[in-house]
Amino acid sequence: MSEERPNNFIRALVDEDLASGRYAEVVTRFPPEPNGYLHIGHAKSVCLNFGLARDYNGHCNLRFDDTNPVKEDVEYVDSIQEDVRWLGFTWDERLYYASDYFEKLYQCAEELIKRGHAYVCELSPEMVRQYRGTLTEPGQDSPYRNRPMEESLELFRRMRAGEFQEGEKFLRAKIDMASPNLNLRDPALFRIRRAVHHRTGDQWLIYPMYDYAHCISDAIEGVTFSICTLEFEDHRPLYDWVLEKLDWPEPRPRQIEFARLNLEGTLMSKRKLLQLVKENYVDGWDDPRLPTLAALRRRGVTPEAIRLFCDRIGVAKKDSWIELEWLEKAIRDDLNPKVKRIMATLDPLKVTLRDWPEGQVTSIPAPFFPDDPERMGWRDLKMTREIYIEREDFSLDPPAGFRRLAVGREARLRWASYIQCEEVKLGPNGEPVELICSWSQEPRGLTKERPGIIHWVPAELSIPAVARLYDRLFTEPRPTGDLARELNPNSLTERPDCRLEPAALELLTTGERFQFERLGYFYLEKAPAAGHPGIFNRIVSLKDSWAKARKK
Ligand code: ATP
Ligand code: MG
């Protein structure tokens, strides 16, 4: 399935651990928290974890990291499974939930208390903060730190029984309040939460903290490589500490961190994505402008393109921002050999060929994919007296270097003849509404430079369609999430008057993809039906307009 096996530092570590005999097999997991839809950053992690398992003949588990009942929902559980499957990966029966381990996690916590490695603390959140110290100053021991083990055990059992209110008590690890690593300053393990969980209902009134639940969940599942993003590097000592203090049998999982994906022009924070959706800045989680997988799918991006992108960007140990062009390039490279090229005008301008007989229709054969005409076949273009060209391909006042149509100039129609513009008819606001042209098989030499090639469709015989064009959601290349300032007001434009060449009619099934010559790759989100034109999403344009803008 994958193009070429990527080489990276994680694979080097895996090879090392297999060679030394530390592990006999590769078991990874993808552990999303079901509190939002997956985005392209998650895809990087999915491709990495499932890709490793595939290439080493191991396994990758899908585990819902559902330890925070307040933010989680089954809608997300379902969408995440759909998206991972769509990306091309399967987990067979290896679908797990951290909530399935709540009892085990509870028992392990009792064990830590009994071994003197955890205690019930009664400091308020405010006091906890004061006692924690800072990066430069050590913290102070909680007054509850040395309470007898039996007392902690009894209080912890009463926490479970629901005898206390939220925030009144919590269980914390007994590690080192003077550690230079703040994560080791007696971190919380369990806290009281009087919330209904989407799977366990009201069975639990205490919930494990992420750092505590994660390592034990990995260990329960026999995960060998627990791959996570860089911000967890400082949590690794805690990950190892928990398993060590529980005397978890070897081989224990090994945590490896890699740099998360940041993509220019968009945001990956689930909190910000949720805000965009909830406050209606976009039209749902699958709005094609979002970086979610549901959105990319609806836009028409293929899973192969996303996997290609993830392989190309690779994994590194240093955080960085990836230019959006990398994703766009992968999308184009994936689609180019797969889709038919047809002609369409997004913003049609009528052209009348003065010397073409009324009613004459001439068929012109043209290949759907010029690089390999045999594979994708041919269709007939239909030349008629009235055609549409793209409004942009005509200029009333042509700038220097403009090689397309203007009064007194000529251009070549793609796959067809040359046309010369003799006259322009203007509308009430001075806008061109029709061009009167002559035509010829050979250029007439009206311009010094070689005439440009423009796309066209026959007016009468063309098929109406609607196209939605997308631009980056944020104007800021590295958005911080300040929506009022950074959102791109032109991220969506609709072109309601598109026209497609007649041969498209037989191809208009929902889900089809095309290249509209010179305009980009398009995805038919909705086939035409009952008098409604088809609706196309532009997946990606053919040129990288932002790179040009940057150079200016
Ligand atoms: P939050 O936005 O709440 O911090 P998260 O992005 O960490 O959440 P999770 O559901 O916990 O979301 O992520 C599941 C997995 O996806 C984690 O292992 C995480 O490391 C990985 N992941 C999340 N975002 C990215 C990203 N931008 N690049 C690479 N991997 C990511
Ligand atoms: Mg997370």
PDB file of C-alpha atoms and ligand atoms in Angstrom, residues 31-33 35 42 65 210 229 231-232 260 270, ligand 2:
ATOM      1  CA  PRO A  31      -4.603   6.600  21.216  1.00  0.00           C
ATOM      2  CA  PRO A  32      -6.996   9.444  20.339  1.00  0.00           C
ATOM      3  CA  GLU A  33      -9.069  11.147  22.964  1.00  0.00           C
ATOM      4  CA  ASN A  35     -13.140  14.846  22.141  1.00  0.00           C
ATOM      5  CA  HIS A  42      -3.472  12.843  13.725  1.00  0.00           C
ATOM      6  CA  ASP A  65      -8.112   7.438  25.546  1.00  0.00           C
ATOM      7  CA  TYR A 210      -3.813  10.902  31.562  1.00  0.00           C
ATOM      8  CA  THR A 229       4.481  13.918  20.428  1.00  0.00           C
ATOM      9  CA  GLU A 231       5.575  17.688  24.568  1.00  0.00           C
ATOM     10  CA  PHE A 232       5.477  14.356  26.396  1.00  0.00           C
ATOM     11  CA  ARG A 260       3.944  17.030  15.877  1.00  0.00           C
ATOM     12  CA  LYS A 270      -8.866  20.580  18.862  1.00  0.00           C
TER      13      LYS A 270
HETATM   14 MG    MG B   2      -3.634  14.352  23.671  1.00  0.00          MG
END
